PDB file of C-alpha atoms in Angstrom:
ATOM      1  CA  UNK B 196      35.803   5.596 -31.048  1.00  0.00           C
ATOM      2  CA  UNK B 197      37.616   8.832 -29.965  1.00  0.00           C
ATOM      3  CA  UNK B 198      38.394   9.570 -33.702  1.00  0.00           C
ATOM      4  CA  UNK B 199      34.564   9.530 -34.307  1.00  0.00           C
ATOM      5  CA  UNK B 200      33.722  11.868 -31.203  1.00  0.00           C
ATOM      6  CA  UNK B 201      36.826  14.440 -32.188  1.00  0.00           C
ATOM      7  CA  UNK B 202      35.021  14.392 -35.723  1.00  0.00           C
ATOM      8  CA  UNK B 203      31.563  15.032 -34.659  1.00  0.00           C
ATOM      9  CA  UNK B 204      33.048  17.589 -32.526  1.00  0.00           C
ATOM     10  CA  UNK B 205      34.581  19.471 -34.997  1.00  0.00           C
ATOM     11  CA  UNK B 206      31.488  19.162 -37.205  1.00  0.00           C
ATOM     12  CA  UNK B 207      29.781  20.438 -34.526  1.00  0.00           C
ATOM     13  CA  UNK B 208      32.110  23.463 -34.082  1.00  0.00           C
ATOM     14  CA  UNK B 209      34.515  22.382 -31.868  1.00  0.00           C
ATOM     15  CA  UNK B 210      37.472  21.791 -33.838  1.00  0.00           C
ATOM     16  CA  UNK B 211      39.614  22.440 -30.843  1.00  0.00           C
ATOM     17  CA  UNK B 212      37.479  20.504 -28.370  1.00  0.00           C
ATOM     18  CA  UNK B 213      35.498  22.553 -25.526  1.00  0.00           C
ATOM     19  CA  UNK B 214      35.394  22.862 -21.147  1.00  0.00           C
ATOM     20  CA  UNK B 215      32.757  22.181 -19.572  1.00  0.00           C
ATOM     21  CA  UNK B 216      31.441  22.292 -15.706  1.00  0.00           C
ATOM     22  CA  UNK B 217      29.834  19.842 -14.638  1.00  0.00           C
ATOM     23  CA  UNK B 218      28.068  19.928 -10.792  1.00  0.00           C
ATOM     24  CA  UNK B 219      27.414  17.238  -8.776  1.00  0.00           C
ATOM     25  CA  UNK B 220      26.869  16.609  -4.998  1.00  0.00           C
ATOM     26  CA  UNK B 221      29.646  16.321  -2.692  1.00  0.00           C
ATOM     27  CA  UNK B 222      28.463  12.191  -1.897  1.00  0.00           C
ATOM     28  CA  UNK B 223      31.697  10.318  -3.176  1.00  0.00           C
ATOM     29  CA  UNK B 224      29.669   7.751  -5.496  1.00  0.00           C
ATOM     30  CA  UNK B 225      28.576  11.535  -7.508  1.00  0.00           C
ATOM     31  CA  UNK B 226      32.042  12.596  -6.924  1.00  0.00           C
ATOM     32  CA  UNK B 227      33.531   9.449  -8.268  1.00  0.00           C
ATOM     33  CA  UNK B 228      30.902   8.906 -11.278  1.00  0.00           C
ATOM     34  CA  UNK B 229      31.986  12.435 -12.173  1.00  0.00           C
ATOM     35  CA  UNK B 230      35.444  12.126 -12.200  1.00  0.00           C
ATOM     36  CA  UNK B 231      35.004   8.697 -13.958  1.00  0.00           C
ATOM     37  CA  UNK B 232      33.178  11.270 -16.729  1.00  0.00           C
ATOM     38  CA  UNK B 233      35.680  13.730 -16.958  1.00  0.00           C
ATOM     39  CA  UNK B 234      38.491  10.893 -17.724  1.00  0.00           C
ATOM     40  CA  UNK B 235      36.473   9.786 -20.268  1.00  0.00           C
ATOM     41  CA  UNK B 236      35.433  13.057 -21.913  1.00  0.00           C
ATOM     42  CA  UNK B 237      39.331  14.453 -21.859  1.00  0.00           C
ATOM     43  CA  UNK B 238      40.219  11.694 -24.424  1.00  0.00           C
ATOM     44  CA  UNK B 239      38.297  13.007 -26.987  1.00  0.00           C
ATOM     45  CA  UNK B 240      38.923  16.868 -25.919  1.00  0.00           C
ATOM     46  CA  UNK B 241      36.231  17.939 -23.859  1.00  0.00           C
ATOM     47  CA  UNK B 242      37.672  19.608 -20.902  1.00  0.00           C
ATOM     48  CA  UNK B 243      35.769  18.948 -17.518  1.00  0.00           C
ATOM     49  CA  UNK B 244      35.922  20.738 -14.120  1.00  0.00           C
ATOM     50  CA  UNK B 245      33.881  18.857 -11.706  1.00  0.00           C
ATOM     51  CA  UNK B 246      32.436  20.909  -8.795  1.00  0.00           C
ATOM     52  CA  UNK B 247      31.130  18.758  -5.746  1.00  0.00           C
ATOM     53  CA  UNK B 248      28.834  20.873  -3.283  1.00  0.00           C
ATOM     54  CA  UNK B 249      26.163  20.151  -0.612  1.00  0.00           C
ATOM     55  CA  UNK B 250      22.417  19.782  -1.730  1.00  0.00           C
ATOM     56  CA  UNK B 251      21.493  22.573  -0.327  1.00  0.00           C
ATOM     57  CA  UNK B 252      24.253  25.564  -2.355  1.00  0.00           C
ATOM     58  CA  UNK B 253      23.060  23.087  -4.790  1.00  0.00           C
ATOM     59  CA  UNK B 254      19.816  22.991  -5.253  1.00  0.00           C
ATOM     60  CA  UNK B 255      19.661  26.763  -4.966  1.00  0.00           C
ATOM     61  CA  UNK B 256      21.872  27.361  -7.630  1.00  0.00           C
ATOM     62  CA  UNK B 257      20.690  24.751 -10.049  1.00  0.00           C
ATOM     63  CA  UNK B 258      16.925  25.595  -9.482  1.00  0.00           C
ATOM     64  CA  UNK B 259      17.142  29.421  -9.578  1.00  0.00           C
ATOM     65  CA  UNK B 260      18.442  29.607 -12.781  1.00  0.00           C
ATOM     66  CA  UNK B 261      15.311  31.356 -15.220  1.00  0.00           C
ATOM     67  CA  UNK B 262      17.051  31.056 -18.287  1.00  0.00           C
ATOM     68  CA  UNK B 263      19.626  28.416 -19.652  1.00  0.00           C
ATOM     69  CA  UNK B 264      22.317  30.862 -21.084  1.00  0.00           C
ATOM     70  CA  UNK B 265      22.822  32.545 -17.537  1.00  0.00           C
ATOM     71  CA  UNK B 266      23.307  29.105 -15.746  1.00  0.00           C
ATOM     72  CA  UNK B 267      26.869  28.509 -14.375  1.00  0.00           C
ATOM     73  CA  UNK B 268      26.802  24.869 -15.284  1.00  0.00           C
ATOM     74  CA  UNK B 269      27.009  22.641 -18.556  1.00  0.00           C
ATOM     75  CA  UNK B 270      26.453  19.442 -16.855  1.00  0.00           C
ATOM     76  CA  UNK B 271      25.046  18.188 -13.708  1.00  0.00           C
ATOM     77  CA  UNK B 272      25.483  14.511 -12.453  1.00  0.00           C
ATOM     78  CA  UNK B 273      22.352  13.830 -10.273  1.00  0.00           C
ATOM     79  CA  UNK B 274      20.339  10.733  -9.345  1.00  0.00           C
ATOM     80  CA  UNK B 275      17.285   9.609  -7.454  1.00  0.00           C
ATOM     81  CA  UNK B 276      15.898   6.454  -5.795  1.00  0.00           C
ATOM     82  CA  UNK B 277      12.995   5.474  -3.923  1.00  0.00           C
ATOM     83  CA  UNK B 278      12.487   5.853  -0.349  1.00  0.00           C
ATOM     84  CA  UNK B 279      10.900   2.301   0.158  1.00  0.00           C
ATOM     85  CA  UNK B 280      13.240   0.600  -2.056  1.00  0.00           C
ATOM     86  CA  UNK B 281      10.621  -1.222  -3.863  1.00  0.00           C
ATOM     87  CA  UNK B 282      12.026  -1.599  -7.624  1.00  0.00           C
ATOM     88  CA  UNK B 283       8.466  -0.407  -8.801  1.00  0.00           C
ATOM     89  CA  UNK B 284       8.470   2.807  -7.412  1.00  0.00           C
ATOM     90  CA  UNK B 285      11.585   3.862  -9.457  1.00  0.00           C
ATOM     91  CA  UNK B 286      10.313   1.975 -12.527  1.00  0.00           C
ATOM     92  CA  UNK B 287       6.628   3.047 -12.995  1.00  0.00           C
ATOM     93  CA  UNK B 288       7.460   6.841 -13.273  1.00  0.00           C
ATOM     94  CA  UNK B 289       9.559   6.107 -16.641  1.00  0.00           C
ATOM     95  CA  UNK B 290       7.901   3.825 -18.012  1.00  0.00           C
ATOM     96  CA  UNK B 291       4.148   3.991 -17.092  1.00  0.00           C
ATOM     97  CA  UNK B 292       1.804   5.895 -19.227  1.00  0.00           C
ATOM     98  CA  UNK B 293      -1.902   5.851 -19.263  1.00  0.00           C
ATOM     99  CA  UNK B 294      -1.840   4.499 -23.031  1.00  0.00           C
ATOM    100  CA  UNK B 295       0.565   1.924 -22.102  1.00  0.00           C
ATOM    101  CA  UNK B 296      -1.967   0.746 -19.427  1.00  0.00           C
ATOM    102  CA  UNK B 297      -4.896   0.795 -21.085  1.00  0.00           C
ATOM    103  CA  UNK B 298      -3.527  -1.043 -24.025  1.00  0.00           C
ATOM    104  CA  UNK B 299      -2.194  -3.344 -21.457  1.00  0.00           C
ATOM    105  CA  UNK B 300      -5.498  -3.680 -19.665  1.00  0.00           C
ATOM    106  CA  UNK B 301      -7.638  -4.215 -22.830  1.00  0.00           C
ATOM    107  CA  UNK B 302      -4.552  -7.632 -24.905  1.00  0.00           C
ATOM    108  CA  UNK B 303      -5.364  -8.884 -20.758  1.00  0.00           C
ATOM    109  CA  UNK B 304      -9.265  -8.978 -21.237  1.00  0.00           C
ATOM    110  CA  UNK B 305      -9.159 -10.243 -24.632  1.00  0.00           C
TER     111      UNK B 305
END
């Protein structure tokens, strides 16, 4: 599977692999996942630099960026969850649509 990923890369442009910075929060499960990322990325020659920080440095320097090509990040490892913990408050958002429920609502009253 490497093989595959150096050839795309090189396809791509890469021939030589690339770096990349990734930012992610300074919780150790973001830290961790990141690092996890970065081992698996270097085996196919992507160079990461992971760069934990608090949510607030953050958020203002992921959120103030206007346009892409001035942002001082590739990647960022974020995540959410719900504050009830109620599975259908982090489901409905991705996969609800008004189509989806009307179409739903009208094979029920058939």
């Amino acid at each position: 599977m490497p093989d595959k990923a150096k050839e795309l890369l090189k396809a791509a442009g890469y021939p030589n692999g690339m770096d990349l910075k990734l930012w992610c929060t300074n919780a150790t499960t973001s830290v961790r996942a990141a690092q996890f990322l970065k081992a698996q990325l270097v085996s196919v020659g992507i160079c990461v630099t992971v760069t934990p920080m608090d949510s607030s440095t953050r958020n203002a320097r992921l959120w103030d960026v206007k346009d892409p090509k001035q942002a001082e990040f590739d990647l960022y490892y974020g995540g959410w969850f719900t504050s009830t913990g109620n599975a259908d408050w982090a489901q409905r958002p991705l996969f609800a649509s008004v189509l989806g429920t009307d179409l739903l609502q009208r094979l029920l009253l058939q």
